[in-house]
Amino acid sequence: MPQTPLINGTNYSWSNISVNPFGVPLTGIVSITYKRKQTKTNNYGAGVEPVSRGYGIKEYEGEMEVYLDEWKAFIAASPNRDPLQIPPFNIPVTFSGQGVLTMKDTLRAVEFMEDPLEGKSGDTKLTVKIPLIIGGIDR
């Protein structure tokens, strides 16, 4: 029986992502989100149409979700057991695997912004979402 070929080949998936803060792969990571944005506005003069465009600051933000035991390991290794005191560090995010091109993003000058915990009745796993402040993103 003939097989249908992969029209667009292999695509990246969660299994292709490796997150390595402090040079250690996070195995208990559930998600990572990061983005950069820049303020852009139309400038107006005579009439009703824009006459130019203004460009403002670039902003970076992110968040990672990890299992509680992974977060507790960060806390244990932190100065004074406070992850908010960890100095800025980089987080390499690598995309690799069979059939995909290896690529890497690097989150620069990252710091944790919160030390959260949430759990409720019926939870079968405990994860924490940690907001990140990011100084830059290299793609």
CSV table of C-alpha atoms in Angstrom, one decimal, residues 3-126:
chain,number,residue,atom,x,y,z
A,3,GLN,CA,2.1,5.8,1.8
A,4,THR,CA,1.2,9.5,1.6
A,5,PRO,CA,4.5,11.5,1.8
A,6,LEU,CA,5.0,14.2,4.4
A,7,ILE,CA,4.2,17.3,2.4
A,8,ASN,CA,6.0,19.8,4.6
A,9,GLY,CA,8.4,17.4,6.3
A,10,THR,CA,8.8,17.3,10.1
A,11,ASN,CA,7.8,20.2,12.2
A,12,TYR,CA,9.1,21.3,15.6
A,13,SER,CA,7.2,20.0,18.6
A,14,TRP,CA,7.5,20.2,22.4
A,15,SER,CA,9.8,17.1,22.3
A,16,ASN,CA,12.3,19.2,20.3
A,17,ILE,CA,12.8,21.9,23.0
A,18,SER,CA,15.5,21.8,25.6
A,19,VAL,CA,15.7,24.6,28.2
A,20,ASN,CA,19.0,24.8,30.0
A,21,PRO,CA,19.3,27.5,32.7
A,22,PHE,CA,22.7,27.4,34.5
A,23,GLY,CA,23.8,24.8,31.9
A,24,VAL,CA,21.5,22.1,33.3
A,25,PRO,CA,18.6,20.7,31.2
A,26,LEU,CA,15.2,21.3,32.9
A,27,THR,CA,13.4,18.0,32.7
A,28,GLY,CA,10.5,19.2,34.9
A,29,ILE,CA,9.5,22.0,32.6
A,30,VAL,CA,5.9,22.1,31.4
A,31,SER,CA,6.0,25.3,29.3
A,32,ILE,CA,8.1,28.3,28.4
A,33,THR,CA,6.8,31.5,26.9
A,34,TYR,CA,8.8,34.5,25.8
A,35,LYS,CA,8.3,37.4,23.5
A,36,ARG,CA,9.6,40.8,22.5
A,37,LYS,CA,7.6,43.7,21.4
A,38,GLN,CA,8.2,47.3,20.4
A,39,THR,CA,5.9,50.3,20.7
A,40,LYS,CA,5.0,51.6,17.2
A,41,THR,CA,2.6,54.5,16.6
A,42,ASN,CA,1.4,56.5,13.7
A,43,ASN,CA,2.1,60.2,13.9
A,44,TYR,CA,-0.5,62.7,12.6
A,45,GLY,CA,-0.2,66.2,11.2
A,46,ALA,CA,-2.5,68.0,8.7
A,47,GLY,CA,-5.4,65.9,7.5
A,48,VAL,CA,-6.6,62.6,8.7
A,49,GLU,CA,-3.8,60.3,7.5
A,50,PRO,CA,-0.6,59.5,9.3
A,51,VAL,CA,2.4,61.5,8.2
A,52,SER,CA,5.1,59.4,9.8
A,53,ARG,CA,5.6,56.6,12.2
A,54,GLY,CA,7.3,56.7,15.6
A,55,TYR,CA,9.2,53.8,17.2
A,56,GLY,CA,9.5,53.4,20.9
A,57,ILE,CA,11.1,51.1,23.3
A,58,LYS,CA,11.5,47.3,23.0
A,59,GLU,CA,10.1,45.2,25.8
A,60,TYR,CA,10.8,41.6,26.7
A,61,GLU,CA,8.7,39.3,28.9
A,62,GLY,CA,8.3,35.6,29.6
A,63,GLU,CA,7.2,32.9,31.9
A,64,MET,CA,8.1,29.3,32.6
A,65,GLU,CA,6.0,26.6,34.2
A,66,VAL,CA,7.9,23.9,36.1
A,67,TYR,CA,7.0,21.1,38.5
A,68,LEU,CA,7.2,22.1,42.1
A,69,ASP,CA,10.1,19.8,42.9
A,70,GLU,CA,12.1,21.4,40.1
A,71,TRP,CA,11.3,24.9,41.6
A,72,LYS,CA,12.3,23.7,45.1
A,73,ALA,CA,15.7,22.7,43.6
A,74,PHE,CA,16.1,26.3,42.4
A,75,ILE,CA,15.1,27.6,45.8
A,76,ALA,CA,17.6,25.3,47.6
A,77,ALA,CA,20.5,26.5,45.3
A,78,SER,CA,19.5,30.2,45.7
A,79,PRO,CA,21.3,32.7,47.8
A,80,ASN,CA,19.6,32.7,51.2
A,81,ARG,CA,17.2,30.2,49.7
A,82,ASP,CA,15.5,33.1,47.8
A,83,PRO,CA,15.3,32.6,44.0
A,84,LEU,CA,14.5,36.4,43.7
A,85,GLN,CA,18.2,37.0,44.8
A,86,ILE,CA,19.7,35.0,41.9
A,87,PRO,CA,21.8,37.4,39.8
A,88,PRO,CA,20.9,37.8,36.1
A,89,PHE,CA,21.6,34.7,34.1
A,90,ASN,CA,21.0,33.4,30.5
A,91,ILE,CA,18.6,30.7,29.5
A,92,PRO,CA,19.5,28.9,26.2
A,93,VAL,CA,16.4,27.3,24.6
A,94,THR,CA,17.5,24.8,21.9
A,95,PHE,CA,15.3,23.3,19.2
A,96,SER,CA,16.7,20.1,17.8
A,97,GLY,CA,15.8,16.5,16.8
A,98,GLN,CA,15.5,14.2,14.0
A,99,GLY,CA,14.3,15.8,10.8
A,100,VAL,CA,14.5,19.4,12.1
A,101,LEU,CA,17.2,22.0,11.8
A,102,THR,CA,18.9,22.7,15.2
A,103,MET,CA,18.3,26.3,16.3
A,104,LYS,CA,18.8,28.2,19.5
A,105,ASP,CA,17.3,31.2,21.2
A,106,THR,CA,19.0,32.7,24.2
A,107,LEU,CA,17.1,34.7,26.8
A,108,ARG,CA,19.6,37.2,28.2
A,109,ALA,CA,19.9,38.7,31.7
A,110,VAL,CA,16.9,36.7,33.1
A,111,GLU,CA,15.7,37.1,36.6
A,112,PHE,CA,12.8,35.5,38.5
A,113,MET,CA,10.1,38.0,39.4
A,114,GLU,CA,8.0,35.9,41.8
A,115,ASP,CA,8.3,32.9,44.1
A,116,PRO,CA,4.8,31.4,43.6
A,117,LEU,CA,3.0,28.3,44.9
A,118,GLU,CA,-0.6,27.2,44.1
A,119,GLY,CA,-2.2,23.9,44.9
A,120,LYS,CA,-5.8,22.8,45.3
A,121,SER,CA,-7.8,19.7,46.1
A,122,GLY,CA,-7.8,17.1,43.4
A,123,ASP,CA,-4.4,18.2,41.9
A,124,THR,CA,-2.4,15.2,40.7
A,125,LYS,CA,0.6,17.3,40.0
A,126,LEU,CA,1.9,20.6,41.4
